[in-house]
mmCIF file of C-alpha atoms in Angstrom:
data_model
loop_
_atom_site.group_PDB
_atom_site.id
_atom_site.type_symbol
_atom_site.label_atom_id
_atom_site.label_comp_id
_atom_site.label_asym_id
_atom_site.label_seq_id
_atom_site.Cartn_x
_atom_site.Cartn_y
_atom_site.Cartn_z
ATOM 1 C CA LEU A 1 -10.102 28.253 35.116
ATOM 2 C CA ILE A 2 -9.321 24.531 34.794
ATOM 3 C CA ARG A 3 -12.374 22.339 35.144
ATOM 4 C CA ARG A 4 -13.020 18.636 34.966
ATOM 5 C CA PRO A 5 -14.894 17.215 31.964
ATOM 6 C CA VAL A 6 -18.641 17.177 32.403
ATOM 7 C CA GLY A 7 -21.388 15.156 30.773
ATOM 8 C CA HIS A 8 -22.862 16.346 27.472
ATOM 9 C CA ARG A 9 -26.184 17.477 28.948
ATOM 10 C CA ASP A 10 -24.451 19.024 31.952
ATOM 11 C CA PHE A 11 -22.111 21.007 29.708
ATOM 12 C CA PHE A 12 -24.828 22.615 27.642
ATOM 13 C CA SER A 13 -27.034 23.293 30.641
ATOM 14 C CA THR A 14 -24.248 25.003 32.597
ATOM 15 C CA VAL A 15 -22.389 27.029 29.958
ATOM 16 C CA GLY A 16 -24.813 29.905 30.244
ATOM 17 C CA ARG A 17 -24.309 30.208 34.007
ATOM 18 C CA VAL A 18 -20.633 31.157 34.066
ATOM 19 C CA SER A 19 -19.914 33.943 36.525
ATOM 20 C CA ASP A 20 -18.602 37.405 35.702
ATOM 21 C CA SER A 21 -15.393 36.551 37.564
ATOM 22 C CA VAL A 22 -14.544 33.937 34.922
ATOM 23 C CA THR A 23 -15.157 36.501 32.191
ATOM 24 C CA ARG A 24 -12.884 38.994 33.979
ATOM 25 C CA HIS A 25 -10.246 36.276 34.437
ATOM 26 C CA SER A 26 -10.300 35.400 30.734
ATOM 27 C CA GLN A 27 -9.954 39.090 29.835
ATOM 28 C CA ASN A 28 -6.931 39.296 32.137
ATOM 29 C CA LEU A 29 -5.498 36.159 30.495
ATOM 30 C CA THR A 30 -5.881 37.749 27.067
ATOM 31 C CA ILE A 31 -4.114 40.915 28.234
ATOM 32 C CA PHE A 32 -1.298 38.843 29.783
ATOM 33 C CA ILE A 33 -0.721 36.876 26.573
ATOM 34 C CA GLN A 34 -0.787 40.016 24.419
ATOM 35 C CA HIS A 35 1.631 41.774 26.792
ATOM 36 C CA PHE A 36 4.258 39.057 26.542
ATOM 37 C CA GLY A 37 3.880 38.658 22.762
ATOM 38 C CA MET A 38 3.250 34.924 22.666
ATOM 39 C CA LYS A 39 0.511 33.938 20.209
ATOM 40 C CA SER A 40 -2.284 31.757 21.570
ATOM 41 C CA VAL A 41 -3.764 28.596 20.043
ATOM 42 C CA TYR A 42 -7.071 26.872 20.812
ATOM 43 C CA ILE A 43 -6.614 23.193 20.009
ATOM 44 C CA GLU A 44 -9.823 21.595 18.768
ATOM 45 C CA SER A 45 -10.591 17.919 19.422
ATOM 46 C CA SER A 46 -9.668 16.590 15.971
ATOM 47 C CA VAL A 47 -6.008 17.559 16.448
ATOM 48 C CA ILE A 48 -5.783 15.709 19.766
ATOM 49 C CA SER A 49 -7.409 12.659 18.175
ATOM 50 C CA TYR A 50 -4.861 12.564 15.341
ATOM 51 C CA ILE A 51 -1.955 12.881 17.793
ATOM 52 C CA THR A 52 -3.017 9.941 19.931
ATOM 53 C CA ALA A 53 -4.633 7.604 17.382
ATOM 54 C CA ARG A 54 -3.065 4.339 16.320
ATOM 55 C CA PRO A 55 -1.143 4.710 13.048
ATOM 56 C CA SER A 56 -3.488 4.572 10.095
ATOM 57 C CA ARG A 57 -3.035 2.788 6.770
ATOM 58 C CA ASP A 58 -5.051 5.492 5.025
ATOM 59 C CA VAL A 59 -2.640 7.890 3.290
ATOM 60 C CA VAL A 60 -4.501 11.115 4.164
ATOM 61 C CA THR A 61 -5.136 10.103 7.772
ATOM 62 C CA SER A 62 -1.534 8.967 8.173
ATOM 63 C CA ALA A 63 -0.250 12.290 6.832
ATOM 64 C CA ARG A 64 -2.514 14.246 9.194
ATOM 65 C CA GLN A 65 -1.294 12.136 12.101
ATOM 66 C CA ALA A 66 2.349 12.787 11.221
ATOM 67 C CA ILE A 67 1.775 16.538 10.793
ATOM 68 C CA SER A 68 -0.165 16.763 14.059
ATOM 69 C CA ILE A 69 2.534 14.894 15.956
ATOM 70 C CA GLU A 70 5.230 17.094 14.407
ATOM 71 C CA TRP A 71 3.335 20.255 15.386
ATOM 72 C CA TRP A 72 2.801 18.956 18.924
ATOM 73 C CA ASP A 73 6.407 17.851 19.427
ATOM 74 C CA VAL A 74 8.201 20.719 17.681
ATOM 75 C CA TYR A 75 5.977 23.795 17.562
ATOM 76 C CA LYS A 76 3.489 23.770 20.453
ATOM 77 C CA ASP A 77 5.956 25.330 22.876
ATOM 78 C CA SER A 78 6.155 28.382 20.601
ATOM 79 C CA PHE A 79 2.543 29.187 21.534
ATOM 80 C CA GLU A 80 0.325 29.584 24.558
ATOM 81 C CA ILE A 81 -2.030 26.643 24.010
ATOM 82 C CA PHE A 82 -5.540 26.062 25.316
ATOM 83 C CA VAL A 83 -8.347 23.555 25.146
ATOM 84 C CA SER A 84 -11.912 23.999 26.396
ATOM 85 C CA GLU A 85 -14.375 22.081 28.512
ATOM 86 C CA LEU A 86 -16.027 21.078 25.233
ATOM 87 C CA VAL A 87 -12.732 19.637 23.940
ATOM 88 C CA LEU A 88 -12.342 17.649 27.163
ATOM 89 C CA GLU A 89 -15.869 16.314 26.792
ATOM 90 C CA GLU A 90 -15.319 15.284 23.166
ATOM 91 C CA ILE A 91 -11.912 13.654 23.645
ATOM 92 C CA GLY A 92 -13.102 11.970 26.833
ATOM 93 C CA SER A 93 -15.792 9.991 25.031
ATOM 94 C CA GLY A 94 -15.542 6.723 23.128
ATOM 95 C CA ASP A 95 -13.164 3.836 23.795
ATOM 96 C CA LEU A 96 -11.890 4.118 27.378
ATOM 97 C CA ARG A 97 -8.224 3.489 26.575
ATOM 98 C CA ALA A 98 -8.207 5.889 23.621
ATOM 99 C CA ALA A 99 -10.075 8.524 25.660
ATOM 100 C CA SER A 100 -7.595 8.110 28.496
ATOM 101 C CA ASN A 101 -4.685 8.651 26.077
ATOM 102 C CA ARG A 102 -6.312 11.757 24.623
ATOM 103 C CA LEU A 103 -7.051 13.247 28.035
ATOM 104 C CA ALA A 104 -3.542 12.462 29.301
ATOM 105 C CA ILE A 105 -1.791 14.637 26.726
ATOM 106 C CA VAL A 106 -3.889 17.693 27.582
ATOM 107 C CA GLU A 107 -3.968 17.314 31.359
ATOM 108 C CA SER A 108 -1.600 20.251 31.960
ATOM 109 C CA ILE A 109 -3.125 22.549 29.329
ATOM 110 C CA PRO A 110 -5.293 25.446 30.565
ATOM 111 C CA VAL A 111 -8.997 24.916 29.951
ATOM 112 C CA LEU A 112 -11.170 27.741 28.617
ATOM 113 C CA VAL A 113 -14.800 27.869 29.652
ATOM 114 C CA ALA A 114 -17.766 28.616 27.447
ATOM 115 C CA THR A 115 -19.001 31.947 28.778
ATOM 116 C CA THR A 116 -22.459 33.337 28.160
ATOM 117 C CA ASN A 117 -20.912 35.499 25.426
ATOM 118 C CA ALA A 118 -19.506 32.383 23.746
ATOM 119 C CA VAL A 119 -22.913 30.699 23.738
ATOM 120 C CA VAL A 120 -24.558 33.828 22.310
ATOM 121 C CA LEU A 121 -21.865 34.056 19.618
ATOM 122 C CA ALA A 122 -22.279 30.357 18.754
ATOM 123 C CA LYS A 123 -26.004 30.938 18.244
ATOM 124 C CA SER A 124 -25.166 33.937 16.058
ATOM 125 C CA LEU A 125 -22.830 31.809 13.905
ATOM 126 C CA ILE A 126 -25.726 29.434 13.339
ATOM 127 C CA ALA A 127 -28.257 32.232 12.728
ATOM 128 C CA GLU A 128 -25.914 33.770 10.130
ATOM 129 C CA ASN A 129 -25.616 30.356 8.382
ATOM 130 C CA ALA A 130 -21.880 30.308 8.994
ATOM 131 C CA ILE A 131 -22.272 26.964 10.807
ATOM 132 C CA PRO A 132 -25.169 24.495 10.314
ATOM 133 C CA ALA A 133 -27.743 24.348 13.117
ATOM 134 C CA SER A 134 -26.902 20.665 13.596
ATOM 135 C CA SER A 135 -23.303 21.574 14.539
ATOM 136 C CA MET A 136 -23.633 23.609 17.729
ATOM 137 C CA GLU A 137 -20.422 22.055 19.081
ATOM 138 C CA ASP A 138 -18.427 23.348 16.094
ATOM 139 C CA ALA A 139 -19.954 26.804 16.554
ATOM 140 C CA LEU A 140 -18.978 26.673 20.241
ATOM 141 C CA HIS A 141 -15.351 25.779 19.461
ATOM 142 C CA ILE A 142 -15.114 28.852 17.245
ATOM 143 C CA SER A 143 -16.962 31.147 19.637
ATOM 144 C CA ILE A 144 -14.985 30.074 22.722
ATOM 145 C CA ALA A 145 -11.746 30.876 20.891
ATOM 146 C CA ALA A 146 -13.109 34.228 19.642
ATOM 147 C CA VAL A 147 -14.575 35.385 22.949
ATOM 148 C CA GLN A 148 -11.411 34.404 24.834
ATOM 149 C CA GLY A 149 -9.277 36.396 22.366
ATOM 150 C CA VAL A 150 -7.284 33.411 21.100
ATOM 151 C CA ASP A 151 -5.159 34.078 17.998
ATOM 152 C CA PHE A 152 -5.447 30.686 16.232
ATOM 153 C CA LEU A 153 -7.981 27.865 16.207
ATOM 154 C CA LEU A 154 -6.154 24.670 15.262
ATOM 155 C CA THR A 155 -8.358 22.001 13.667
ATOM 156 C CA TRP A 156 -8.618 19.244 11.087
ATOM 157 C CA ASN A 157 -12.393 19.801 10.857
ATOM 158 C CA PHE A 158 -12.730 20.941 7.245
ATOM 159 C CA LYS A 159 -16.451 20.235 7.128
ATOM 160 C CA HIS A 160 -17.692 23.083 9.322
ATOM 161 C CA ILE A 161 -14.811 24.914 10.993
ATOM 162 C CA ASN A 162 -11.852 25.217 8.596
ATOM 163 C CA ASN A 163 -13.931 25.463 5.445
ATOM 164 C CA ALA A 164 -13.075 27.886 2.646
ATOM 165 C CA ASN A 165 -16.768 28.234 1.755
ATOM 166 C CA THR A 166 -17.807 29.374 5.251
ATOM 167 C CA ARG A 167 -14.684 31.060 6.639
ATOM 168 C CA ASN A 168 -15.736 34.567 5.500
ATOM 169 C CA ARG A 169 -19.230 34.161 7.009
ATOM 170 C CA ILE A 170 -17.657 32.968 10.274
ATOM 171 C CA THR A 171 -15.318 35.972 10.413
ATOM 172 C CA LYS A 172 -18.107 38.405 9.520
ATOM 173 C CA ALA A 173 -20.484 37.040 12.195
ATOM 174 C CA ILE A 174 -17.738 37.188 14.831
ATOM 175 C CA ASN A 175 -16.730 40.733 13.893
ATOM 176 C CA LEU A 176 -20.371 41.907 13.886
ATOM 177 C CA SER A 177 -20.645 40.552 17.427
ATOM 178 C CA GLY A 178 -17.745 42.733 18.538
ATOM 179 C CA PHE A 179 -15.023 40.082 18.740
ATOM 180 C CA ASN A 180 -11.957 39.319 16.649
ATOM 181 C CA SER A 181 -12.021 36.084 14.736
ATOM 182 C CA PRO A 182 -9.219 33.639 15.431
ATOM 183 C CA ILE A 183 -7.241 32.518 12.418
ATOM 184 C CA ILE A 184 -8.699 29.103 11.641
ATOM 185 C CA CYS A 185 -6.079 26.698 10.349
ATOM 186 C CA SER A 186 -4.767 23.139 10.329
ATOM 187 C CA PRO A 187 -1.525 22.141 12.081
ATOM 188 C CA GLU A 188 0.152 22.047 8.680
ATOM 189 C CA GLU A 189 -0.669 25.728 8.179
ATOM 190 C CA LEU A 190 0.747 26.680 11.590
ATOM 191 C CA ILE A 191 4.172 25.141 11.142
ATOM 192 C CA ASN A 192 6.727 27.936 11.056
ATOM 193 C CA GLU A 193 9.385 26.249 8.909
ATOM 194 C CA ARG A 194 10.223 22.849 7.596
#
């Protein structure tokens, strides 16, 4: 299930060719997690970026960094956490040192693949105007988490993913496709107690 990051064009050209064995494996993973009662979390790229970024002088960015680091250090072990090939691709781009730092903190985290069902669901999210057509990657983050049966999608992306104006459309499109929508939230919303 763990794969190495692939190039942008390679990723989108190969996601539709995932074998049935991967789909069966992910279904087994979902059953295993549900059996043992641990909630699962898909960690989207923005969270990883806030954890590893240099401290910011901007008040909002600084607060998000502190909350992300707190969640990672204190709460992540309370969940079964996952990233995806798409997350690896996104955090592996940009400045080499920063990318290396981002990839290092997720190197032992299981990687979910974008199955054919995830790609179909992502296209449905766009067709239903839940996600803009220009944001296929955001639609894929959501659909990978939904298809894999993940409980929470953790993100700081308030523009397209964790957006109060589109959240109901996202949930509706996912449910109409026969999947359960993950709870989309920021790290601050997934902190048990303070």
